[in-house]
PDB file of C-alpha atoms and ligand atoms in Angstrom:
ATOM      1  CA  UNK A   1     144.488  61.676 156.376  1.00 32.00           C
ATOM      2  CA  UNK A   2     142.542  61.674 153.143  1.00 32.00           C
ATOM      3  CA  UNK A   3     144.465  61.779 150.087  1.00 30.00           C
ATOM      4  CA  UNK A   4     144.715  64.709 147.792  1.00 29.00           C
ATOM      5  CA  UNK A   5     142.238  65.011 145.407  1.00 32.00           C
ATOM      6  CA  UNK A   6     143.222  65.820 141.603  1.00 32.00           C
ATOM      7  CA  UNK A   7     141.422  66.319 139.047  1.00 35.00           C
ATOM      8  CA  UNK A   8     138.654  68.524 140.397  1.00 42.00           C
ATOM      9  CA  UNK A   9     140.180  71.605 138.861  1.00 49.00           C
ATOM     10  CA  UNK A  10     139.160  71.017 135.502  1.00 51.00           C
ATOM     11  CA  UNK A  11     139.747  72.730 132.142  1.00 53.00           C
ATOM     12  CA  UNK A  12     136.091  72.489 130.573  1.00 51.00           C
ATOM     13  CA  UNK A  13     135.737  70.752 127.150  1.00 56.00           C
ATOM     14  CA  UNK A  14     133.045  72.413 126.022  1.00 60.00           C
ATOM     15  CA  UNK A  15     132.785  75.898 125.537  1.00 65.00           C
ATOM     16  CA  UNK A  16     131.877  78.262 128.590  1.00 73.00           C
ATOM     17  CA  UNK A  17     130.704  81.790 128.709  1.00 85.00           C
ATOM     18  CA  UNK A  18     132.475  82.204 131.888  1.00 92.00           C
ATOM     19  CA  UNK A  19     135.983  82.845 132.822  1.00 94.00           C
ATOM     20  CA  UNK A  20     136.363  80.910 135.794  1.00 94.00           C
ATOM     21  CA  UNK A  21     132.967  78.897 137.700  1.00 94.00           C
ATOM     22  CA  UNK A  22     133.305  77.419 141.341  1.00 95.00           C
ATOM     23  CA  UNK A  23     130.305  75.058 141.984  1.00 95.00           C
ATOM     24  CA  UNK A  24     129.705  73.661 145.299  1.00 96.00           C
ATOM     25  CA  UNK A  25     133.425  74.224 146.283  1.00 95.00           C
ATOM     26  CA  UNK A  26     134.035  72.997 150.188  1.00 95.00           C
ATOM     27  CA  UNK A  27     138.014  72.990 151.034  1.00 95.00           C
ATOM     28  CA  UNK A  28     139.218  71.458 154.374  1.00 93.00           C
ATOM     29  CA  UNK A  29     142.748  71.439 155.671  1.00 92.00           C
ATOM     30  CA  UNK A  30     144.038  68.544 157.165  1.00 88.00           C
ATOM     31  CA  UNK A  31     146.853  67.834 159.520  1.00 81.00           C
ATOM     32  CA  UNK A  32     147.536  64.906 161.956  1.00 79.00           C
ATOM     33  CA  UNK A  33     146.178  67.509 165.050  1.00 81.00           C
ATOM     34  CA  UNK A  34     143.582  69.288 163.441  1.00 84.00           C
ATOM     35  CA  UNK A  35     140.879  69.561 160.540  1.00 87.00           C
ATOM     36  CA  UNK A  36     139.814  72.803 159.446  1.00 88.00           C
ATOM     37  CA  UNK A  37     136.599  73.466 157.138  1.00 90.00           C
ATOM     38  CA  UNK A  38     138.080  76.775 155.424  1.00 91.00           C
ATOM     39  CA  UNK A  39     135.544  77.155 152.598  1.00 95.00           C
ATOM     40  CA  UNK A  40     131.976  75.887 152.574  1.00 94.00           C
ATOM     41  CA  UNK A  41     129.538  75.409 149.555  1.00 95.00           C
ATOM     42  CA  UNK A  42     130.966  78.174 147.339  1.00 95.00           C
ATOM     43  CA  UNK A  43     129.383  78.724 144.091  1.00 96.00           C
ATOM     44  CA  UNK A  44     129.953  81.939 141.694  1.00 96.00           C
ATOM     45  CA  UNK A  45     130.777  82.353 138.042  1.00 96.00           C
ATOM     46  CA  UNK A  46     133.036  85.087 136.737  1.00 96.00           C
ATOM     47  CA  UNK A  47     132.155  86.530 133.338  1.00 95.00           C
ATOM     48  CA  UNK A  48     135.431  87.288 131.026  1.00 95.00           C
ATOM     49  CA  UNK A  49     136.972  90.783 131.260  1.00 95.00           C
ATOM     50  CA  UNK A  50     134.924  91.413 134.672  1.00 97.00           C
ATOM     51  CA  UNK A  51     136.592  93.160 137.912  1.00 97.00           C
ATOM     52  CA  UNK A  52     135.532  91.061 140.784  1.00 97.00           C
ATOM     53  CA  UNK A  53     136.609  91.616 144.604  1.00 97.00           C
ATOM     54  CA  UNK A  54     136.513  89.402 147.608  1.00 96.00           C
ATOM     55  CA  UNK A  55     136.210  91.324 151.115  1.00 93.00           C
ATOM     56  CA  UNK A  56     135.937  89.052 154.576  1.00 88.00           C
ATOM     57  CA  UNK A  57     137.627  89.275 157.479  1.00 86.00           C
ATOM     58  CA  UNK A  58     140.584  87.739 158.211  1.00 87.00           C
ATOM     59  CA  UNK A  59     140.530  83.858 158.146  1.00 88.00           C
ATOM     60  CA  UNK A  60     137.787  83.397 156.054  1.00 90.00           C
ATOM     61  CA  UNK A  61     139.369  81.948 153.044  1.00 92.00           C
ATOM     62  CA  UNK A  62     139.962  84.447 150.451  1.00 93.00           C
ATOM     63  CA  UNK A  63     143.548  83.266 149.895  1.00 94.00           C
ATOM     64  CA  UNK A  64     142.464  79.343 150.032  1.00 94.00           C
ATOM     65  CA  UNK A  65     139.658  80.324 147.391  1.00 95.00           C
ATOM     66  CA  UNK A  66     142.450  82.339 144.731  1.00 95.00           C
ATOM     67  CA  UNK A  67     144.409  78.709 145.419  1.00 93.00           C
ATOM     68  CA  UNK A  68     141.602  77.033 144.232  1.00 93.00           C
ATOM     69  CA  UNK A  69     140.830  79.073 141.457  1.00 93.00           C
ATOM     70  CA  UNK A  70     144.326  79.006 140.623  1.00 91.00           C
ATOM     71  CA  UNK A  71     144.530  75.358 140.271  1.00 88.00           C
ATOM     72  CA  UNK A  72     146.961  75.221 143.581  1.00 86.00           C
ATOM     73  CA  UNK A  73     146.533  71.748 145.390  1.00 78.00           C
ATOM     74  CA  UNK A  74     148.706  69.805 147.878  1.00 81.00           C
ATOM     75  CA  UNK A  75     148.810  67.538 150.623  1.00 82.00           C
ATOM     76  CA  UNK A  76     146.687  68.053 153.471  1.00 87.00           C
ATOM     77  CA  UNK A  77     144.289  70.117 151.323  1.00 90.00           C
ATOM     78  CA  UNK A  78     140.884  68.553 150.308  1.00 90.00           C
ATOM     79  CA  UNK A  79     139.040  70.090 147.623  1.00 92.00           C
ATOM     80  CA  UNK A  80     135.071  69.098 147.020  1.00 92.00           C
ATOM     81  CA  UNK A  81     133.028  70.632 144.089  1.00 94.00           C
ATOM     82  CA  UNK A  82     134.547  71.548 140.811  1.00 93.00           C
ATOM     83  CA  UNK A  83     136.585  74.514 139.722  1.00 93.00           C
ATOM     84  CA  UNK A  84     135.882  75.211 135.774  1.00 92.00           C
ATOM     85  CA  UNK A  85     138.068  77.464 133.523  1.00 89.00           C
ATOM     86  CA  UNK A  86     138.615  77.264 129.913  1.00 88.00           C
ATOM     87  CA  UNK A  87     140.935  75.163 128.321  1.00 84.00           C
ATOM     88  CA  UNK A  88     144.318  76.773 127.530  1.00 85.00           C
ATOM     89  CA  UNK A  89     143.512  79.910 129.581  1.00 87.00           C
ATOM     90  CA  UNK A  90     146.698  81.635 131.056  1.00 89.00           C
ATOM     91  CA  UNK A  91     146.739  82.738 134.737  1.00 91.00           C
ATOM     92  CA  UNK A  92     148.573  85.371 136.458  1.00 91.00           C
ATOM     93  CA  UNK A  93     148.754  85.009 140.143  1.00 92.00           C
ATOM     94  CA  UNK A  94     150.221  87.837 142.639  1.00 90.00           C
ATOM     95  CA  UNK A  95     150.392  85.681 146.217  1.00 87.00           C
ATOM     96  CA  UNK A  96     149.922  87.782 149.373  1.00 86.00           C
ATOM     97  CA  UNK A  97     152.849  88.779 150.812  1.00 82.00           C
ATOM     98  CA  UNK A  98     154.584  87.885 147.944  1.00 82.00           C
ATOM     99  CA  UNK A  99     158.391  89.505 147.037  1.00 87.00           C
ATOM    100  CA  UNK A 100     160.983  89.886 144.956  1.00 92.00           C
ATOM    101  CA  UNK A 101     164.312  87.562 144.326  1.00 94.00           C
ATOM    102  CA  UNK A 102     166.815  90.005 146.167  1.00 95.00           C
ATOM    103  CA  UNK A 103     169.446  88.631 144.246  1.00 96.00           C
ATOM    104  CA  UNK A 104     167.965  89.366 141.491  1.00 95.00           C
ATOM    105  CA  UNK A 105     167.927  92.598 139.637  1.00 96.00           C
ATOM    106  CA  UNK A 106     164.633  94.312 139.002  1.00 95.00           C
ATOM    107  CA  UNK A 107     164.846  93.164 135.295  1.00 95.00           C
ATOM    108  CA  UNK A 108     165.804  89.658 135.720  1.00 94.00           C
ATOM    109  CA  UNK A 109     162.626  89.732 138.429  1.00 95.00           C
ATOM    110  CA  UNK A 110     160.354  91.024 135.820  1.00 93.00           C
ATOM    111  CA  UNK A 111     161.439  88.583 133.206  1.00 93.00           C
ATOM    112  CA  UNK A 112     161.582  85.461 135.441  1.00 91.00           C
ATOM    113  CA  UNK A 113     158.375  83.877 134.046  1.00 88.00           C
ATOM    114  CA  UNK A 114     159.492  84.517 130.692  1.00 90.00           C
ATOM    115  CA  UNK A 115     162.638  82.676 131.517  1.00 89.00           C
ATOM    116  CA  UNK A 116     160.703  79.920 132.732  1.00 86.00           C
ATOM    117  CA  UNK A 117     158.567  79.581 129.509  1.00 85.00           C
ATOM    118  CA  UNK A 118     162.023  79.345 127.335  1.00 90.00           C
ATOM    119  CA  UNK A 119     161.484  82.783 125.575  1.00 90.00           C
ATOM    120  CA  UNK A 120     164.761  83.816 124.591  1.00 92.00           C
ATOM    121  CA  UNK A 121     166.981  86.461 126.488  1.00 92.00           C
ATOM    122  CA  UNK A 122     166.858  89.272 123.859  1.00 93.00           C
ATOM    123  CA  UNK A 123     163.609  88.780 123.664  1.00 92.00           C
ATOM    124  CA  UNK A 124     162.844  88.927 127.465  1.00 92.00           C
ATOM    125  CA  UNK A 125     165.602  91.631 127.585  1.00 93.00           C
ATOM    126  CA  UNK A 126     163.296  93.962 125.289  1.00 93.00           C
ATOM    127  CA  UNK A 127     160.037  92.911 126.697  1.00 91.00           C
ATOM    128  CA  UNK A 128     161.254  93.782 130.441  1.00 92.00           C
ATOM    129  CA  UNK A 129     162.622  97.198 128.982  1.00 92.00           C
ATOM    130  CA  UNK A 130     159.769  98.116 127.289  1.00 90.00           C
ATOM    131  CA  UNK A 131     157.306  97.217 130.521  1.00 88.00           C
ATOM    132  CA  UNK A 132     159.691  99.136 132.755  1.00 89.00           C
ATOM    133  CA  UNK A 133     159.437 102.273 130.436  1.00 88.00           C
ATOM    134  CA  UNK A 134     155.638 102.194 130.242  1.00 83.00           C
ATOM    135  CA  UNK A 135     155.119 101.653 134.182  1.00 82.00           C
ATOM    136  CA  UNK A 136     157.727 104.453 134.788  1.00 83.00           C
ATOM    137  CA  UNK A 137     160.400 102.432 136.057  1.00 88.00           C
ATOM    138  CA  UNK A 138     163.173 103.219 133.241  1.00 89.00           C
ATOM    139  CA  UNK A 139     166.287 103.337 134.794  1.00 92.00           C
ATOM    140  CA  UNK A 140     166.172 101.028 137.794  1.00 95.00           C
ATOM    141  CA  UNK A 141     166.492  97.972 135.434  1.00 93.00           C
ATOM    142  CA  UNK A 142     169.538  96.937 136.924  1.00 95.00           C
ATOM    143  CA  UNK A 143     168.851  98.316 140.514  1.00 96.00           C
ATOM    144  CA  UNK A 144     167.981  95.484 143.521  1.00 96.00           C
ATOM    145  CA  UNK A 145     164.502  95.224 145.003  1.00 95.00           C
ATOM    146  CA  UNK A 146     166.158  96.665 148.182  1.00 95.00           C
ATOM    147  CA  UNK A 147     167.144  99.820 146.637  1.00 95.00           C
ATOM    148  CA  UNK A 148     163.473 100.262 145.510  1.00 93.00           C
ATOM    149  CA  UNK A 149     160.666 101.845 147.653  1.00 90.00           C
ATOM    150  CA  UNK A 150     157.659  99.578 148.483  1.00 88.00           C
ATOM    151  CA  UNK A 151     155.732 101.154 145.836  1.00 85.00           C
ATOM    152  CA  UNK A 152     158.015 100.381 143.263  1.00 90.00           C
ATOM    153  CA  UNK A 153     158.356  96.677 144.186  1.00 91.00           C
ATOM    154  CA  UNK A 154     154.866  96.070 143.967  1.00 88.00           C
ATOM    155  CA  UNK A 155     154.590  97.644 140.853  1.00 88.00           C
ATOM    156  CA  UNK A 156     157.739  95.302 139.400  1.00 92.00           C
ATOM    157  CA  UNK A 157     155.304  92.212 140.989  1.00 92.00           C
ATOM    158  CA  UNK A 158     152.465  93.399 139.229  1.00 89.00           C
ATOM    159  CA  UNK A 159     154.596  93.647 135.714  1.00 89.00           C
ATOM    160  CA  UNK A 160     155.925  90.524 136.623  1.00 91.00           C
ATOM    161  CA  UNK A 161     152.563  88.899 136.806  1.00 91.00           C
ATOM    162  CA  UNK A 162     151.126  90.202 133.323  1.00 88.00           C
ATOM    163  CA  UNK A 163     154.100  90.213 131.481  1.00 88.00           C
ATOM    164  CA  UNK A 164     153.154  86.757 130.089  1.00 84.00           C
ATOM    165  CA  UNK A 165     149.693  88.366 128.834  1.00 86.00           C
ATOM    166  CA  UNK A 166     147.354  86.103 131.009  1.00 91.00           C
ATOM    167  CA  UNK A 167     143.326  86.005 130.770  1.00 94.00           C
ATOM    168  CA  UNK A 168     142.784  86.115 134.378  1.00 95.00           C
ATOM    169  CA  UNK A 169     144.513  87.717 137.157  1.00 95.00           C
ATOM    170  CA  UNK A 170     144.356  86.971 141.049  1.00 96.00           C
ATOM    171  CA  UNK A 171     145.611  89.593 142.994  1.00 95.00           C
ATOM    172  CA  UNK A 172     145.923  88.837 147.354  1.00 95.00           C
ATOM    173  CA  UNK A 173     145.986  92.166 148.629  1.00 94.00           C
ATOM    174  CA  UNK A 174     148.905  93.302 146.512  1.00 90.00           C
ATOM    175  CA  UNK A 175     148.755  97.025 147.605  1.00 89.00           C
ATOM    176  CA  UNK A 176     147.990  96.210 151.592  1.00 87.00           C
ATOM    177  CA  UNK A 177     151.428  96.983 152.487  1.00 83.00           C
ATOM    178  CA  UNK A 178     151.640 100.374 151.052  1.00 84.00           C
ATOM    179  CA  UNK A 179     150.795 104.250 152.030  1.00 86.00           C
ATOM    180  CA  UNK A 180     147.581 105.728 151.198  1.00 88.00           C
ATOM    181  CA  UNK A 181     148.980 107.786 148.299  1.00 87.00           C
ATOM    182  CA  UNK A 182     151.063 104.972 146.430  1.00 85.00           C
ATOM    183  CA  UNK A 183     147.714 102.866 146.733  1.00 90.00           C
ATOM    184  CA  UNK A 184     145.391 104.952 145.144  1.00 92.00           C
ATOM    185  CA  UNK A 185     148.061 105.686 142.404  1.00 89.00           C
ATOM    186  CA  UNK A 186     148.309 101.904 142.188  1.00 88.00           C
ATOM    187  CA  UNK A 187     144.668 101.424 142.174  1.00 93.00           C
ATOM    188  CA  UNK A 188     144.639 103.399 139.113  1.00 92.00           C
ATOM    189  CA  UNK A 189     146.970 101.616 137.560  1.00 89.00           C
ATOM    190  CA  UNK A 190     144.663  98.493 137.528  1.00 91.00           C
ATOM    191  CA  UNK A 191     141.719 100.423 136.407  1.00 94.00           C
ATOM    192  CA  UNK A 192     144.408 101.262 133.514  1.00 91.00           C
ATOM    193  CA  UNK A 193     145.435  97.639 133.153  1.00 90.00           C
ATOM    194  CA  UNK A 194     142.160  96.266 133.352  1.00 93.00           C
ATOM    195  CA  UNK A 195     140.544  98.604 130.675  1.00 93.00           C
ATOM    196  CA  UNK A 196     143.926  98.113 128.560  1.00 90.00           C
ATOM    197  CA  UNK A 197     144.303  94.434 128.311  1.00 89.00           C
ATOM    198  CA  UNK A 198     140.489  92.985 129.018  1.00 92.00           C
ATOM    199  CA  UNK A 199     141.661  90.590 131.385  1.00 93.00           C
ATOM    200  CA  UNK A 200     139.438  89.220 133.872  1.00 96.00           C
ATOM    201  CA  UNK A 201     140.420  90.371 137.620  1.00 97.00           C
ATOM    202  CA  UNK A 202     139.840  88.761 140.953  1.00 97.00           C
ATOM    203  CA  UNK A 203     141.213  90.771 143.591  1.00 97.00           C
ATOM    204  CA  UNK A 204     141.109  90.110 147.148  1.00 97.00           C
ATOM    205  CA  UNK A 205     141.543  93.324 149.817  1.00 94.00           C
ATOM    206  CA  UNK A 206     140.495  94.142 153.518  1.00 89.00           C
ATOM    207  CA  UNK A 207     139.472  97.619 152.459  1.00 92.00           C
ATOM    208  CA  UNK A 208     136.112  98.083 150.895  1.00 92.00           C
ATOM    209  CA  UNK A 209     136.371 101.248 149.832  1.00 94.00           C
ATOM    210  CA  UNK A 210     139.095 100.180 147.555  1.00 96.00           C
ATOM    211  CA  UNK A 211     136.938  97.269 146.422  1.00 96.00           C
ATOM    212  CA  UNK A 212     134.174  99.676 145.444  1.00 96.00           C
ATOM    213  CA  UNK A 213     137.153 102.119 143.428  1.00 96.00           C
ATOM    214  CA  UNK A 214     138.190  99.133 141.338  1.00 97.00           C
ATOM    215  CA  UNK A 215     135.189  96.502 140.888  1.00 97.00           C
ATOM    216  CA  UNK A 216     131.852  95.713 139.071  1.00 96.00           C
ATOM    217  CA  UNK A 217     131.067  93.138 142.130  1.00 96.00           C
ATOM    218  CA  UNK A 218     131.991  92.930 144.822  1.00 95.00           C
ATOM    219  CA  UNK A 219     131.727  89.335 147.208  1.00 94.00           C
ATOM    220  CA  UNK A 220     131.558  89.353 151.034  1.00 90.00           C
ATOM    221  CA  UNK A 221     132.767  86.042 152.683  1.00 91.00           C
ATOM    222  CA  UNK A 222     132.239  84.996 156.083  1.00 86.00           C
ATOM    223  CA  UNK A 223     133.918  83.040 158.156  1.00 81.00           C
ATOM    224  CA  UNK A 224     134.212  79.426 160.190  1.00 77.00           C
ATOM    225  CA  UNK A 225     133.499  77.796 157.805  1.00 82.00           C
ATOM    226  CA  UNK A 226     134.082  80.695 154.970  1.00 89.00           C
ATOM    227  CA  UNK A 227     131.018  80.970 152.491  1.00 90.00           C
ATOM    228  CA  UNK A 228     129.581  83.829 150.298  1.00 92.00           C
ATOM    229  CA  UNK A 229     127.713  85.899 152.280  1.00 88.00           C
ATOM    230  CA  UNK A 230     126.437  88.896 150.351  1.00 88.00           C
ATOM    231  CA  UNK A 231     126.704  90.130 146.559  1.00 92.00           C
ATOM    232  CA  UNK A 232     127.080  93.724 145.758  1.00 92.00           C
ATOM    233  CA  UNK A 233     127.076  94.972 142.249  1.00 94.00           C
ATOM    234  CA  UNK A 234     129.289  98.359 141.726  1.00 95.00           C
ATOM    235  CA  UNK A 235     127.408 100.192 138.561  1.00 93.00           C
ATOM    236  CA  UNK A 236     130.275 102.855 138.246  1.00 93.00           C
ATOM    237  CA  UNK A 237     131.476 103.871 135.306  1.00 92.00           C
ATOM    238  CA  UNK A 238     134.671 101.509 133.891  1.00 89.00           C
ATOM    239  CA  UNK A 239     136.466 104.254 132.855  1.00 92.00           C
ATOM    240  CA  UNK A 240     136.443 105.810 136.380  1.00 94.00           C
ATOM    241  CA  UNK A 241     139.863 107.329 137.985  1.00 94.00           C
ATOM    242  CA  UNK A 242     140.630 105.967 141.453  1.00 94.00           C
ATOM    243  CA  UNK A 243     142.090 109.560 141.863  1.00 91.00           C
ATOM    244  CA  UNK A 244     138.504 111.254 141.292  1.00 93.00           C
ATOM    245  CA  UNK A 245     135.646 108.569 141.935  1.00 94.00           C
ATOM    246  CA  UNK A 246     135.784 108.773 145.676  1.00 93.00           C
ATOM    247  CA  UNK A 247     134.555 112.444 145.659  1.00 93.00           C
ATOM    248  CA  UNK A 248     131.643 111.150 143.180  1.00 93.00           C
ATOM    249  CA  UNK A 249     128.494 111.305 144.858  1.00 93.00           C
ATOM    250  CA  UNK A 250     127.388 108.086 143.492  1.00 93.00           C
ATOM    251  CA  UNK A 251     130.618 106.823 144.689  1.00 94.00           C
ATOM    252  CA  UNK A 252     129.884 108.117 148.574  1.00 94.00           C
ATOM    253  CA  UNK A 253     126.247 106.727 148.757  1.00 93.00           C
ATOM    254  CA  UNK A 254     126.969 103.345 147.148  1.00 91.00           C
ATOM    255  CA  UNK A 255     130.222 103.405 149.922  1.00 92.00           C
ATOM    256  CA  UNK A 256     127.207 104.060 152.408  1.00 91.00           C
ATOM    257  CA  UNK A 257     124.892 102.106 151.163  1.00 87.00           C
ATOM    258  CA  UNK A 258     127.494  98.849 151.151  1.00 85.00           C
ATOM    259  CA  UNK A 259     129.246  99.678 154.652  1.00 86.00           C
ATOM    260  CA  UNK A 260     125.389  99.811 156.342  1.00 83.00           C
ATOM    261  CA  UNK A 261     124.952  96.268 154.501  1.00 76.00           C
ATOM    262  CA  UNK A 262     127.824  94.857 155.301  1.00 75.00           C
ATOM    263  CA  UNK A 263     128.283  96.032 159.068  1.00 76.00           C
ATOM    264  CA  UNK A 264     124.754  93.876 159.685  1.00 73.00           C
ATOM    265  CA  UNK A 265     126.376  91.273 157.665  1.00 67.00           C
ATOM    266  CA  UNK A 266     129.188  90.849 160.151  1.00 69.00           C
ATOM    267  CA  UNK A 267     127.201  91.768 163.218  1.00 69.00           C
ATOM    268  CA  UNK A 268     125.381  88.574 161.875  1.00 63.00           C
ATOM    269  CA  UNK A 269     128.580  86.910 161.577  1.00 61.00           C
ATOM    270  CA  UNK A 270     130.029  87.321 164.486  1.00 63.00           C
ATOM    271  CA  UNK A 271     127.198  87.013 166.645  1.00 63.00           C
ATOM    272  CA  UNK A 272     127.064  83.063 165.569  1.00 61.00           C
TER     273      UNK A 272
HETATM  274  N1  LIG B 301     148.196  75.383 155.168  1.00 77.51           N
HETATM  275  C1  LIG B 301     146.851  75.665 155.961  1.00 77.51           C
HETATM  276  N2  LIG B 301     146.834  74.433 156.691  1.00 77.51           N
HETATM  277  C2  LIG B 301     146.282  74.643 157.807  1.00 77.51           C
HETATM  278  N3  LIG B 301     145.242  75.526 157.643  1.00 77.51           N
HETATM  279  C3  LIG B 301     145.064  76.556 157.177  1.00 77.51           C
HETATM  280  C4  LIG B 301     146.340  76.630 156.122  1.00 77.51           C
HETATM  281  N4  LIG B 301     146.065  77.494 154.860  1.00 77.51           N
HETATM  282  C5  LIG B 301     145.208  78.267 155.771  1.00 77.51           C
HETATM  283  N5  LIG B 301     144.256  77.798 156.690  1.00 77.51           N
HETATM  284  C6  LIG B 301     142.783  78.255 157.482  1.00 77.51           C
HETATM  285  O1  LIG B 301     142.413  78.166 156.411  1.00 77.51           O
HETATM  286  C7  LIG B 301     141.333  78.940 157.351  1.00 77.51           C
HETATM  287  C8  LIG B 301     141.459  80.364 155.858  1.00 77.51           C
HETATM  288  O2  LIG B 301     142.404  80.781 155.941  1.00 77.51           O
HETATM  289  P1  LIG B 301     143.147  81.957 154.432  1.00 77.51           P
HETATM  290  O3  LIG B 301     144.572  82.043 154.763  1.00 77.51           O
HETATM  291  O4  LIG B 301     142.571  81.361 153.360  1.00 77.51           O
HETATM  292  O5  LIG B 301     142.371  83.321 154.978  1.00 77.51           O
HETATM  293  P2  LIG B 301     141.955  84.582 154.684  1.00 77.51           P
HETATM  294  O6  LIG B 301     140.497  84.949 154.320  1.00 77.51           O
HETATM  295  O7  LIG B 301     142.910  84.893 152.987  1.00 77.51           O
HETATM  296  O8  LIG B 301     142.556  85.251 155.885  1.00 77.51           O
HETATM  297  P3  LIG B 301     143.962  86.817 155.381  1.00 77.51           P
HETATM  298  O9  LIG B 301     142.938  88.029 155.410  1.00 77.51           O
HETATM  299  O10 LIG B 301     143.967  86.951 157.100  1.00 77.51           O
HETATM  300  O11 LIG B 301     144.503  86.904 154.776  1.00 77.51           O
HETATM  301  C9  LIG B 301     142.176  79.877 158.151  1.00 77.51           C
HETATM  302  O12 LIG B 301     141.238  79.381 159.247  1.00 77.51           O
HETATM  303  C10 LIG B 301     143.134  78.923 158.271  1.00 77.51           C
HETATM  304  O13 LIG B 301     143.814  78.752 160.008  1.00 77.51           O
HETATM  305 MG1  LIG B 302     144.918  85.555 152.721  1.00 77.51          MG
END
């Protein structure tokens, strides 16, 4: 079995105009019995402050790509090519199906990343309480995750991802378990955070409508092996609202056009 490739995920020495760059990235999983070519020759660049979404069928390598962008590598995963990001860049990553620690209160969960970084207790508490109030969760600081609704838990996870002010936020299907109304409210929250912070967002979603509501660009990935099939530009204003944009004729035209393209691409993918 090949050894884990280390050092391919580089922090660039020379200044780069991009927040993230993938250059000819291929990823293979190895086990005793099986070799899975998860991603093949993926190249793209993300500008600072951009909102990018990745969509594609289950198993096409979306989570694998986010892990690679985050620099997460381990035994049994072989990465060819290069991921480049600026030196000292801070990354926030909300994993697929990530959950809160059930034995910790909301506040303790939220400030865990600050604890790991050695931020003093009083400072952590103050920052946590400030964010709880900002995100409409005041009064729940001493609650346990099981006492919160699904939407509230996702909000706490999101705050935990943002608490150390990342430059780049990676979100892997953060809203997929929520009901339609809560999703729209949190989508609006994402847009507000994106505008307020100027962070670069990379979102994985199964939902084309969600990708259009939130993004400036949408990448479609194909399966076996996962590769970039199409790129769609979303020329909607950055001050859009997730609550109202869906009724805008521009949104509806875009959705119709992309759906037709997407459908053709998917037919092509499955015909192979
Ligand atoms: N730890 C692993 N070991 C072996 N193969 C893996 C591992 N993780 C993922 N794979 C394989 O890599 C491919 C891509 O998986 P990945 O989880 O990245 O897909 P995905 O697009 O995120 O899917 P989903 O939409 O279902 O979350 C799949 O074929 C999967 O079986
Ligand atoms: Mg996934």
